[in-house]
mmCIF file of C-alpha atoms and ligand atoms in Angstrom:
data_model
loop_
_atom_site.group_PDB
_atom_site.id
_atom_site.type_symbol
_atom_site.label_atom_id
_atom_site.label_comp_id
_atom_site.label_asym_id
_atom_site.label_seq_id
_atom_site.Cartn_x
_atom_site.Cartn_y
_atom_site.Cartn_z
ATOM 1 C CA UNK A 6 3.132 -12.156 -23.093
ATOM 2 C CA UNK A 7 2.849 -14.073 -19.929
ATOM 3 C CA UNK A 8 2.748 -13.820 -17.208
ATOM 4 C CA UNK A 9 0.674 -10.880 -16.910
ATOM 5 C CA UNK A 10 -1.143 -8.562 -14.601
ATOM 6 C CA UNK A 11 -4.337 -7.753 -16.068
ATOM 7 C CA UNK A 12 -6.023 -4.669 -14.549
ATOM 8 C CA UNK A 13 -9.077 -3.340 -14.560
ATOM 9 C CA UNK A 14 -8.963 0.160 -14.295
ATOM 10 C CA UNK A 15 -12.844 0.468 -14.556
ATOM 11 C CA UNK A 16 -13.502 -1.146 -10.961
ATOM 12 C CA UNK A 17 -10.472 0.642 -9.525
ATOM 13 C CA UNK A 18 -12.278 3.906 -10.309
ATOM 14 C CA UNK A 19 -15.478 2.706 -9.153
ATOM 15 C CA UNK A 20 -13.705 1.456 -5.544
ATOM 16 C CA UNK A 21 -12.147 5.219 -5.905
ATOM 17 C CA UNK A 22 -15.109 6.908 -6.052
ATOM 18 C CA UNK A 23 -17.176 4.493 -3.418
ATOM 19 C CA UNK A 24 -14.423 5.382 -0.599
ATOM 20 C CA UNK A 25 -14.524 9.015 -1.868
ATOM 21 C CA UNK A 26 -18.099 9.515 -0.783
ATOM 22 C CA UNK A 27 -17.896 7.514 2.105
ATOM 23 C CA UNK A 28 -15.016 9.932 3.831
ATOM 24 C CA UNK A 29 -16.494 12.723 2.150
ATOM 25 C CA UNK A 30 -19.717 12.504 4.674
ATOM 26 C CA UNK A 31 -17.840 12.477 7.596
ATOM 27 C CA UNK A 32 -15.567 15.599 5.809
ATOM 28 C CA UNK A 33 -12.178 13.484 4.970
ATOM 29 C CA UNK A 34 -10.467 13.900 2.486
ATOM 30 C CA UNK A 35 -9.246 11.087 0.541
ATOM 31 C CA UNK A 36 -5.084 10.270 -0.038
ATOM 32 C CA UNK A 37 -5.255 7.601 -2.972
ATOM 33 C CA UNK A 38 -2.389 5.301 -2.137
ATOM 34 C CA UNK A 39 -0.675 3.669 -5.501
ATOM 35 C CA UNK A 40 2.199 2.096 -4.180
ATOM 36 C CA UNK A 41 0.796 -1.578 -4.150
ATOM 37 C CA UNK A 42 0.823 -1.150 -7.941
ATOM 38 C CA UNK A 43 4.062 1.083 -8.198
ATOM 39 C CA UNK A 44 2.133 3.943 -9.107
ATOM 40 C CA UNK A 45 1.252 2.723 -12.761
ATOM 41 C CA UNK A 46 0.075 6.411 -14.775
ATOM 42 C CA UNK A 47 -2.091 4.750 -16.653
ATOM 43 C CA UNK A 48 -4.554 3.887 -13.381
ATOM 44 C CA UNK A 49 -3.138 6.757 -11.474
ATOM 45 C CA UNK A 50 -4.559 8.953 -14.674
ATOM 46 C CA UNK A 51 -7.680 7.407 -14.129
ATOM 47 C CA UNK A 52 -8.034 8.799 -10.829
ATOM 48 C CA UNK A 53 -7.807 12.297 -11.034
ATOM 49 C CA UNK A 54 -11.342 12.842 -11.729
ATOM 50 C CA UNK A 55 -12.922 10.574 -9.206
ATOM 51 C CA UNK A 56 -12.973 13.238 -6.060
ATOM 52 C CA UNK A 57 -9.200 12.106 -4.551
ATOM 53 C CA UNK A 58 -6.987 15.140 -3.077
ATOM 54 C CA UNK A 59 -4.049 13.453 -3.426
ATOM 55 C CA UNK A 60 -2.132 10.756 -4.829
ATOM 56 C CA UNK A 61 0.713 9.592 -2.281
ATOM 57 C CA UNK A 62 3.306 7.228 -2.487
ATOM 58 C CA UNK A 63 6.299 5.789 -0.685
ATOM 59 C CA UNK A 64 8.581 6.122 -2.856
ATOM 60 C CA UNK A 65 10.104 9.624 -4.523
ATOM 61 C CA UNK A 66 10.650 7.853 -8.049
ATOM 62 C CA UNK A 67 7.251 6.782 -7.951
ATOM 63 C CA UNK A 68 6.001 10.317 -7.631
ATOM 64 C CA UNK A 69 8.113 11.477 -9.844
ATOM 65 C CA UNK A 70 6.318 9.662 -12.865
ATOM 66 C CA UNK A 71 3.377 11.442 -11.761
ATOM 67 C CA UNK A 72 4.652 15.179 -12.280
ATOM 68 C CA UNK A 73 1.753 15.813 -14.969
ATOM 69 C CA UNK A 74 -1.102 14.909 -12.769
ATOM 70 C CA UNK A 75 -2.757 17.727 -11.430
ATOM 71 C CA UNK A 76 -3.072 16.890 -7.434
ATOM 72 C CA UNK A 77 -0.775 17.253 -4.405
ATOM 73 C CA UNK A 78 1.604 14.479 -4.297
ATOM 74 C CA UNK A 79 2.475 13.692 -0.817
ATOM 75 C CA UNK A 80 5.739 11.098 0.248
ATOM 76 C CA UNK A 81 4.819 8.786 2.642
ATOM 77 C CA UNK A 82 7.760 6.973 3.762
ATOM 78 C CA UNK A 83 9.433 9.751 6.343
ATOM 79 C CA UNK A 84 12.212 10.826 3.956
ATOM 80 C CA UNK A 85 15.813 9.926 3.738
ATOM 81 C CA UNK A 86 18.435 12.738 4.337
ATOM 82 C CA UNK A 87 19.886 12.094 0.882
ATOM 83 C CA UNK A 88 17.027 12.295 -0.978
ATOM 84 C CA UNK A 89 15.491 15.862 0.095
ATOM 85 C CA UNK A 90 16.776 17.364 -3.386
ATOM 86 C CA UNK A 91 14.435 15.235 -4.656
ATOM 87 C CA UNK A 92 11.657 15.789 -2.250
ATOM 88 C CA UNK A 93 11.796 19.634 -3.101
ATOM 89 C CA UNK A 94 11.313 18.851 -6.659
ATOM 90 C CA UNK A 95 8.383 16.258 -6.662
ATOM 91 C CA UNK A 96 6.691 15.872 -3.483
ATOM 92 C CA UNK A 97 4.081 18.557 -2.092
ATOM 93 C CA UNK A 98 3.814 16.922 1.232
ATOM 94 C CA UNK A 99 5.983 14.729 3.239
ATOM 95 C CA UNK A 100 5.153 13.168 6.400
ATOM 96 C CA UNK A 101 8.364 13.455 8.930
ATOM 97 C CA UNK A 102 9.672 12.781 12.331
ATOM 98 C CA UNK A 103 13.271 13.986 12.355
ATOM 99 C CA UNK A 104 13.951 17.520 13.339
ATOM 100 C CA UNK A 105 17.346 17.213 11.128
ATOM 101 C CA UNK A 106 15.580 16.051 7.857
ATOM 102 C CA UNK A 107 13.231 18.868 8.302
ATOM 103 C CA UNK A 108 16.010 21.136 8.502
ATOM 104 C CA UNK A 109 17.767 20.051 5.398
ATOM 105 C CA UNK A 110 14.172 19.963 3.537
ATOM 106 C CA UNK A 111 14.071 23.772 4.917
ATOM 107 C CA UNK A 112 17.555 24.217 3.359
ATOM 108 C CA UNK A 113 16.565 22.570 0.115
ATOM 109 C CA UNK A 114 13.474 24.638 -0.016
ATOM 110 C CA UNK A 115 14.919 27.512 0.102
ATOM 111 C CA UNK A 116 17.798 27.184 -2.778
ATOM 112 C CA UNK A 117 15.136 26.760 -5.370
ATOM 113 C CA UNK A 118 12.554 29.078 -3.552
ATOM 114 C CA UNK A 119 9.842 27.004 -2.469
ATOM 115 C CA UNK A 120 8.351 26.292 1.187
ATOM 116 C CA UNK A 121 7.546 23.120 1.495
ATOM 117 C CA UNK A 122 4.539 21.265 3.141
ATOM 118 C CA UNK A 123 5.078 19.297 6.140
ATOM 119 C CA UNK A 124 3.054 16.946 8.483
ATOM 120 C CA UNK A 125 4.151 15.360 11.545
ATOM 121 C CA UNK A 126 4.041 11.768 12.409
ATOM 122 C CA UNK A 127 2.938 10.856 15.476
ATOM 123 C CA UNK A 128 3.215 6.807 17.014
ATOM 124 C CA UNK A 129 -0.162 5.817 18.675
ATOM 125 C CA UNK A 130 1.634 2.717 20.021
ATOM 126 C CA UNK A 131 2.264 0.706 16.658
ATOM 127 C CA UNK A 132 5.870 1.030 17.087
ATOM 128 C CA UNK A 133 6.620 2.422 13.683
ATOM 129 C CA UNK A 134 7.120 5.601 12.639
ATOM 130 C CA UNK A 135 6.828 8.786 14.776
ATOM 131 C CA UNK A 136 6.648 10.802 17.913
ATOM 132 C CA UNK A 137 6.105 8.591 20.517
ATOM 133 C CA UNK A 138 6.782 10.960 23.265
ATOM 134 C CA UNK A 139 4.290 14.214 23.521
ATOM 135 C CA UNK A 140 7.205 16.932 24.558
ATOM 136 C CA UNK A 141 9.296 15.872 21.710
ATOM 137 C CA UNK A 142 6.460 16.534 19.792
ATOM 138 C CA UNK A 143 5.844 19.975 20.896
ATOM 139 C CA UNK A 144 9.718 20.833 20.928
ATOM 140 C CA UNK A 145 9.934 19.707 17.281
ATOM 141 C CA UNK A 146 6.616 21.712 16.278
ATOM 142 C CA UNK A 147 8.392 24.969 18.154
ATOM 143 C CA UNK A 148 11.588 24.137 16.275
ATOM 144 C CA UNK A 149 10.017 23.836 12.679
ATOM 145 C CA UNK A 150 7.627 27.167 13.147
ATOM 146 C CA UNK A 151 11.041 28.976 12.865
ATOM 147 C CA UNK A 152 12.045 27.553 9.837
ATOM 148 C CA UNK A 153 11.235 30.003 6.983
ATOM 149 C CA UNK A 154 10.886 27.368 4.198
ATOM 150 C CA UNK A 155 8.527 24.726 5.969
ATOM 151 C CA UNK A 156 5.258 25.143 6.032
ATOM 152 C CA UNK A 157 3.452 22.965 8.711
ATOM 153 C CA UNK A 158 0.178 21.605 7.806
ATOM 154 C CA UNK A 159 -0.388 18.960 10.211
ATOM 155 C CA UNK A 160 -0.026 15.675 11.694
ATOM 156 C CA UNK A 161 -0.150 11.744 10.734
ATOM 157 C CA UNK A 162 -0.717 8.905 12.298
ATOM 158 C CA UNK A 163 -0.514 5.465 10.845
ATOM 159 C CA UNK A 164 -1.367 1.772 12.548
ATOM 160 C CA UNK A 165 -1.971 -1.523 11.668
ATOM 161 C CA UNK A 166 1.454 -1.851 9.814
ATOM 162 C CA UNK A 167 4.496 -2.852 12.291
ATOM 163 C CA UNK A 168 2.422 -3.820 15.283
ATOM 164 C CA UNK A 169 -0.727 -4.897 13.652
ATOM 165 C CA UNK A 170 -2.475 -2.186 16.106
ATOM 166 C CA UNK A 171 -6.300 -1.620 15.447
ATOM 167 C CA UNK A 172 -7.346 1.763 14.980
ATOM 168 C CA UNK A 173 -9.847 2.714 17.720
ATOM 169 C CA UNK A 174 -11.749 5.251 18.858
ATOM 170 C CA UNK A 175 -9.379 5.764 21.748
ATOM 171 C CA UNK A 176 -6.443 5.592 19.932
ATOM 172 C CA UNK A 177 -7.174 7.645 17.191
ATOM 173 C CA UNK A 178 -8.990 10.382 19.684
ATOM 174 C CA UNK A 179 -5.163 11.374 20.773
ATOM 175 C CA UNK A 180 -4.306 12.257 17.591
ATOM 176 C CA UNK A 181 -7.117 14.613 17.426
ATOM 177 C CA UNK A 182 -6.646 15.891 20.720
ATOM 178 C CA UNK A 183 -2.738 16.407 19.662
ATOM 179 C CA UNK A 184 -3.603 18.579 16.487
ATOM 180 C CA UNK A 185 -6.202 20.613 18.848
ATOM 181 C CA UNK A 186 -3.105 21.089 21.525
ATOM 182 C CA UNK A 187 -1.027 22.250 18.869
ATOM 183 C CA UNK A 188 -3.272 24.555 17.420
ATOM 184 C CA UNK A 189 -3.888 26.255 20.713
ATOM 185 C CA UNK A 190 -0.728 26.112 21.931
ATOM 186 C CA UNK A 191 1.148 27.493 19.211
ATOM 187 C CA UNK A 192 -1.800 29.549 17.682
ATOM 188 C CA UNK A 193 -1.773 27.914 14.249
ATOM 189 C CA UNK A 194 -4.166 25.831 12.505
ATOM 190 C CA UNK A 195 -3.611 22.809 11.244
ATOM 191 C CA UNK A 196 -5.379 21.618 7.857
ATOM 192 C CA UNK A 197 -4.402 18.499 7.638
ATOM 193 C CA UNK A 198 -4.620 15.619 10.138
ATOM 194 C CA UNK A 199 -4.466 12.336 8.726
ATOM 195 C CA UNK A 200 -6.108 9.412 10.826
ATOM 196 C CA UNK A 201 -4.564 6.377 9.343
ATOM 197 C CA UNK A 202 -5.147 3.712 6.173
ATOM 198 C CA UNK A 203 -7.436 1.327 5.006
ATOM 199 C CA UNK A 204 -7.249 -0.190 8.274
ATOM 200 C CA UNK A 205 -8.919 3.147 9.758
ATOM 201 C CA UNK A 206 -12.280 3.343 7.711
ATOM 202 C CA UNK A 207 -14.082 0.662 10.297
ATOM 203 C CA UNK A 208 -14.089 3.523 12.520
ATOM 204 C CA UNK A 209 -16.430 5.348 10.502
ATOM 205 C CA UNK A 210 -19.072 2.771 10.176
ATOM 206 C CA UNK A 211 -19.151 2.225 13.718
ATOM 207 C CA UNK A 212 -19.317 6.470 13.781
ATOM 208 C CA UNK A 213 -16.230 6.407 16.187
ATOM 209 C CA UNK A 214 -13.845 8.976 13.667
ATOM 210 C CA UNK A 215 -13.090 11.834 16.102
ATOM 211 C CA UNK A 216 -14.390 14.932 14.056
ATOM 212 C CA UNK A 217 -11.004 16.088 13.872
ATOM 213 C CA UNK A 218 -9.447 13.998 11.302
ATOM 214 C CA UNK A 219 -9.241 15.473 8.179
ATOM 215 C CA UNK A 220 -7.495 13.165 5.620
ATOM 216 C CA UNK A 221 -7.366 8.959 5.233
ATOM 217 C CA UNK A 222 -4.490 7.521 2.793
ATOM 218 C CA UNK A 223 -6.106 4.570 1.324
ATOM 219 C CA UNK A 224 -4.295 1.702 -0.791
ATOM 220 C CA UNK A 225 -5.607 -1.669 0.295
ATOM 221 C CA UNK A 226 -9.060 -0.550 -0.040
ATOM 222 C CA UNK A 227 -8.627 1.112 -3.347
ATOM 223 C CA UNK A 228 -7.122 -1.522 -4.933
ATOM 224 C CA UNK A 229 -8.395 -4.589 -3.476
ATOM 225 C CA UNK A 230 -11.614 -3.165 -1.813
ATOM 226 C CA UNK A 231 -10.908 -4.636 1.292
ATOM 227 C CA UNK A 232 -10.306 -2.795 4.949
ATOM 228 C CA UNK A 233 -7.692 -4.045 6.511
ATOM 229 C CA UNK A 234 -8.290 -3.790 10.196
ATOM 230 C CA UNK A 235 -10.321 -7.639 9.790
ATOM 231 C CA UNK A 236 -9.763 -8.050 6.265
ATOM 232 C CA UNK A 237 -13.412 -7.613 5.385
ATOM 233 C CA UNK A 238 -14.746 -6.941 2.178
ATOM 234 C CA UNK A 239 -16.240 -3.352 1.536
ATOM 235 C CA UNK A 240 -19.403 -3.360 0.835
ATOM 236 C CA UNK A 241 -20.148 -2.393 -3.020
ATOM 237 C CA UNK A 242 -16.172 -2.661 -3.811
ATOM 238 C CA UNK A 243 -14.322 -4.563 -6.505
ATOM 239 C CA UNK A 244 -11.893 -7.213 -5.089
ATOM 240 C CA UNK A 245 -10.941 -8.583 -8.381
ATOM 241 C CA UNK A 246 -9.510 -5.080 -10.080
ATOM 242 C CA UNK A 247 -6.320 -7.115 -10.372
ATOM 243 C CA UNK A 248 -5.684 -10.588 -11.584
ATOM 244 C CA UNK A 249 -2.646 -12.364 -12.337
ATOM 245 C CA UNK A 250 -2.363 -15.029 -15.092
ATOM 246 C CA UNK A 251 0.400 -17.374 -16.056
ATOM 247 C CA UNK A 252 1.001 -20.384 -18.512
ATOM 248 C CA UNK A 253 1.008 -24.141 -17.825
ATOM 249 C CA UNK A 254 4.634 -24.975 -19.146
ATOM 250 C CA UNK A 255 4.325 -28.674 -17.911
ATOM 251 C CA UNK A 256 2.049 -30.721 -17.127
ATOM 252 C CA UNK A 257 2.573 -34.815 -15.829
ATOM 253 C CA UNK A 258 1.435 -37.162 -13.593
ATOM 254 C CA UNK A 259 4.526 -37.408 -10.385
ATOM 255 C CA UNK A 260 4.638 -38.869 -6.565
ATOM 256 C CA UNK A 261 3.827 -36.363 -4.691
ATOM 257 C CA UNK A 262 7.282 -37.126 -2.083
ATOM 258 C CA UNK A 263 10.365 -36.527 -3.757
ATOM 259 C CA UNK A 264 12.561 -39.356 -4.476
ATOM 260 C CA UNK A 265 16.065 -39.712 -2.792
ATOM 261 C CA UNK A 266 17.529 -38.151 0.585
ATOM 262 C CA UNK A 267 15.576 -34.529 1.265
ATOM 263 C CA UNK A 268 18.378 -31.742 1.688
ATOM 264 C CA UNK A 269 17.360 -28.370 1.033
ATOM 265 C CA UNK A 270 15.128 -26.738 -1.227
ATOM 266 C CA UNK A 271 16.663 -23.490 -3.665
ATOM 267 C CA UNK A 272 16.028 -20.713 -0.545
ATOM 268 C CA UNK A 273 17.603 -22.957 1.955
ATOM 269 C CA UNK A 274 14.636 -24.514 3.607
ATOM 270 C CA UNK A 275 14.311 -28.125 4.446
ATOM 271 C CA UNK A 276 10.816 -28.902 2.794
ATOM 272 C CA UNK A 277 8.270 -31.575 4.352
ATOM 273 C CA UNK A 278 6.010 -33.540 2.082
ATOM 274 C CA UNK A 279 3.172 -35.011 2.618
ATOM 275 C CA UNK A 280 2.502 -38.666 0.480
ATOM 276 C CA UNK A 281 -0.771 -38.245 -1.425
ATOM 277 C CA UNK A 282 0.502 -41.209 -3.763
ATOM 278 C CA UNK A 283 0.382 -39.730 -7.558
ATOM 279 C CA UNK A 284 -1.245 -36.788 -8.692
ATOM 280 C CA UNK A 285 -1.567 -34.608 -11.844
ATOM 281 C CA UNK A 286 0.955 -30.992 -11.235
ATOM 282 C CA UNK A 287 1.419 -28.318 -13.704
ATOM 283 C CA UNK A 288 4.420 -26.321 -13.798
ATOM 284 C CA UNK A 289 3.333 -22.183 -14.676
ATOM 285 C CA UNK A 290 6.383 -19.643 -15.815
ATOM 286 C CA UNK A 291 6.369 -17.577 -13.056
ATOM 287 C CA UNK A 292 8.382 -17.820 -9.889
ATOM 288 C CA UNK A 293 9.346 -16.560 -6.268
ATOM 289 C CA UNK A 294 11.585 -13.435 -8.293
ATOM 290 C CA UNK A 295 7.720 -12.733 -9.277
ATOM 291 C CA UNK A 296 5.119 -13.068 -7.028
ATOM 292 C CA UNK A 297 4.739 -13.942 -3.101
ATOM 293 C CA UNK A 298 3.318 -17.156 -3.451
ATOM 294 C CA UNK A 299 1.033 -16.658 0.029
ATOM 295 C CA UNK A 300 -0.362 -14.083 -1.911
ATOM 296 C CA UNK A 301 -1.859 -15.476 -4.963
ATOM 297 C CA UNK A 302 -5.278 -17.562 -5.358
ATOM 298 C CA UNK A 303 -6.206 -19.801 -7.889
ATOM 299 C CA UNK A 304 -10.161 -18.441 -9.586
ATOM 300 C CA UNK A 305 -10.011 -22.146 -9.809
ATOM 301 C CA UNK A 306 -10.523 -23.696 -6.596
ATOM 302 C CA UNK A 307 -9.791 -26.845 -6.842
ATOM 303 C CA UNK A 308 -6.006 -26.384 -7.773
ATOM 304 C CA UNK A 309 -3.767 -26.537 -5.075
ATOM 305 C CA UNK A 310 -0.555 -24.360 -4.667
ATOM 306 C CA UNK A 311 2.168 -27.074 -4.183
ATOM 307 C CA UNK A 312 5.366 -24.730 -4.025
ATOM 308 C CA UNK A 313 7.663 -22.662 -6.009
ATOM 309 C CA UNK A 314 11.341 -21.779 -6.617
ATOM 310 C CA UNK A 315 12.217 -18.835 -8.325
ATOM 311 C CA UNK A 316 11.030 -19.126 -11.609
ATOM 312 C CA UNK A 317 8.163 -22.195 -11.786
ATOM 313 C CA UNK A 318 5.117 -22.251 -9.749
ATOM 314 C CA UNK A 319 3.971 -26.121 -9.328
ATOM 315 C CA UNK A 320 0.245 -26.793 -8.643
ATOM 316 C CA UNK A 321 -1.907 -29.452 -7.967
ATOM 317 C CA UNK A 322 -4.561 -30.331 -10.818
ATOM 318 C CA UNK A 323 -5.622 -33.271 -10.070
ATOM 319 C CA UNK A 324 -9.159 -32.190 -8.206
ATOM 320 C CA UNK A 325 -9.450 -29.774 -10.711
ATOM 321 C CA UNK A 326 -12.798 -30.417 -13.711
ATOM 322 C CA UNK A 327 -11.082 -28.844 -15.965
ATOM 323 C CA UNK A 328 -8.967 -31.042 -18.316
ATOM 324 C CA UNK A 329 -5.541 -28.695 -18.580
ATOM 325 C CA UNK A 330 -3.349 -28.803 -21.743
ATOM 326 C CA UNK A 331 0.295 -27.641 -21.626
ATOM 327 C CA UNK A 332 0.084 -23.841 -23.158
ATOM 328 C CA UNK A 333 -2.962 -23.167 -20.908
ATOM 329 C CA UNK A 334 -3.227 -19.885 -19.059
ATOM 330 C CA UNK A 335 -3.940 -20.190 -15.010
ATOM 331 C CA UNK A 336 -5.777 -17.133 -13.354
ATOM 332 C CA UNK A 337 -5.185 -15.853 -10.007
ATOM 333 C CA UNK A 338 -6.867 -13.399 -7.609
ATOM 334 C CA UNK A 339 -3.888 -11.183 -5.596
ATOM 335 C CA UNK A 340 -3.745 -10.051 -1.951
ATOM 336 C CA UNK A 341 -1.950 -7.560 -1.226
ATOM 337 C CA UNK A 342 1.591 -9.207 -0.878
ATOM 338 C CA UNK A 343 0.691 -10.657 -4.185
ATOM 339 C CA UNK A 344 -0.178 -7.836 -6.171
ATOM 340 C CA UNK A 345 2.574 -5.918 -4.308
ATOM 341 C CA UNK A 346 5.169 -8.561 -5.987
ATOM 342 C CA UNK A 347 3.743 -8.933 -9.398
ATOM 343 C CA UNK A 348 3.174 -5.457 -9.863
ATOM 344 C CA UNK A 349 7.013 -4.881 -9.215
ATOM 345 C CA UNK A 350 8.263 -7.535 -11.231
ATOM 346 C CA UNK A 351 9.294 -6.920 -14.591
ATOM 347 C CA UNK A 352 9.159 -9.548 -16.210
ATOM 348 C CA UNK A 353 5.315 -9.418 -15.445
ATOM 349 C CA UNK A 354 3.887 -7.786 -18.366
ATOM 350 C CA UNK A 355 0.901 -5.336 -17.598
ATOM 351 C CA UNK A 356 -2.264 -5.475 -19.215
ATOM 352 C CA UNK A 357 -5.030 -2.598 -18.584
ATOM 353 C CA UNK A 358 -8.938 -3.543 -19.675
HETATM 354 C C1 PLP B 404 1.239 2.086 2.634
HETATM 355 C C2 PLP B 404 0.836 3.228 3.470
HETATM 356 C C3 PLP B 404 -0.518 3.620 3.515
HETATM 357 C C4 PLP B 404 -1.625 2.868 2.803
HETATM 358 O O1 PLP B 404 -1.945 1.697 3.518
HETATM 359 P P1 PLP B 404 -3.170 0.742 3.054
HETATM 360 O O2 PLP B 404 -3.298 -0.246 4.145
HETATM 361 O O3 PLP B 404 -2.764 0.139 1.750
HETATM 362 O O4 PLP B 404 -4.353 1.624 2.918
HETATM 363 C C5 PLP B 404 -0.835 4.733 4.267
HETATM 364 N N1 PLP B 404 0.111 5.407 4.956
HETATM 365 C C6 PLP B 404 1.410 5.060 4.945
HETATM 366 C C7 PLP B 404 2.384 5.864 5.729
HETATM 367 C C8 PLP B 404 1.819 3.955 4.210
HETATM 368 O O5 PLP B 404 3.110 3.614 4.215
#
């Protein structure tokens, strides 16, 4: 069936296990992050054994598949009031900055008996989630050590997402400085301090991680092995663990302008064209419901990406040496947006080798 998403759990493992012993000598612990791939079992399985501490996700029915592997599940998205029943049930940690959704996961926690994990977030200046202000901080931290049924573990930080803010040595330094406040402060210790994502792991080439982070949640360079500070390639790590791959459903020689007065394309856009007189496009059955068309590239460079509407992708063949026939299957490395879209499409069959 096409299209499909072929993975290859083999070099997802192997980027697993690379990243493992690369935060393991600077003693972090590694948060595998599956949901660019909506937390597929089959690779999540496949990670158990490669040294992760947990598997974290956004999204509570994405955990929730995962109940029979055997590591701490931990929700990254700060929760939603209406879905702490949930939380109780299927997430280990959750990272929060709302004093009132902590409450309610204390309430929650304690109908069925449990105390529940927390960590805080804290905002280094990326503008999206967390404390942004340091008192609010420590009021919420006095506020949550009297709540019976929460158990808090640490903080969080996260960058690079919202405001596109590099983790730095500076930056990430107040985080560790907060946990350290905390802990003396308030006479606890705290476990778990997590630094940031892929976009965080620079810092430990350039030996800048303050000692005091404890944890990285890595998804980018797991699945792509990419950091994603600069978008460089890890060294040693599989960028092709995912590939998508459609069928040529038509294939003729047209103008490349469109004939007749230009109005507006199927999402409301009015298109330009360049005139490149005639050239050779194949139509492939798969469309903007599918992928994120920034996010795919052709293994064959010389096809061009012309456009798409929501359910045919038109390319440019004509540069192309290979002679295409209609029935033809098109491959395509994924970036993240990519592999994000076809991963969560279903009519994108998945295929593990
Ligand atoms: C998505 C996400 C991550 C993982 O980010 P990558 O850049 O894929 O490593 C980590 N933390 C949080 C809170 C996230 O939402």
């Amino acid at each position: 069936m096409y299209p499909r998403l072929e993975v290859n759990i083999q070099k997802i493992k192997e980027n697993t296990k690379l990243l493992v012993e690369k935060c393991r000598k600077e003693n972090i612990e590694v948060a595998a992050v599956t949901k660019v791939y909506c937390a597929l079992p089959e690779v999540v399985e496949a990670l158990e054994d490669t040294g992760i501490k947990y598997i974290a996700d956004s999204r509570i029915q994405n955990l929730k598949k995962l109940k029979h592997i055997n590591l701490p599940k931990v929700l990254l998205r700060i929760p939603m009031m209406s879905e702490i029943e949930e939380l109780v049930q299927y997430v280990d940690i959750s990272l929060n900055s709302e004093i009132e959704v902590i409450k309610k996961i204390d309430q929650e926690a304690r109908k069925i008996n449990k105390v529940q994990n927390i960590a805080l977030m804290v905002d280094l200046g990326d503008l999206r989630e967390g404390y942004f202000k340091e008192e609010e901080l420590f009021e919420c931290v006095s506020q949550v050590l009297n709540l019976k049924n929460i158990n808090l573990i640490g903080l969080g930080t996260n960058l690079t997402c919202y405001g596109a803010i590099i983790p730095s040595r500076e930056n990430t330094q107040r985080l560790a400085s907060l946990s350290r406040e905390i802990e003396n402060r308030f006479n606890i210790k705290l476990s778990f301090v997590s630094g940031g994502n892929s976009s965080s792991l620079h810092l430990i080439d350039k030996e800048d991680m303050p000692k005091e982070i404890t944890n990285l949640r890595l998804g980018e360079a797991i699945a792509l092995g990419r950091e994603t500070a600069y978008g460089d390639k890890i060294k040693g790590a599989h960028q092709d663990a995912f590939k998508l791959v459609c069928e040529i459903v038509e294939l003729k020689e047209k103008p490349s302008l469109p004939i007749g007065e230009i109005g507006m394309d199927a999402f409301g856009n009015k298109p330009v064209y360049e005139d490149r007189g005639i050239r050779k496009r194949a139509i492939i059955g798969i469309g903007k419901q599918d992928i994120n068309v920034c996010g795919i590239i052709p293994l064959d460079t010389k096809i061009d990406i012309l456009g798409a509407s929501s359910d045919h992708l038109i390319l440019d063949v004509t540069e192309s040496d290979i002679e295409y026939k209609v029935g033809d299957k098109v491959e395509f490395n994924l970036e993240y947006g990519g592999l994000m879209a076809a991963a969560t499409s279903e009519y994108v069959t998945k295929i593990f080798v």
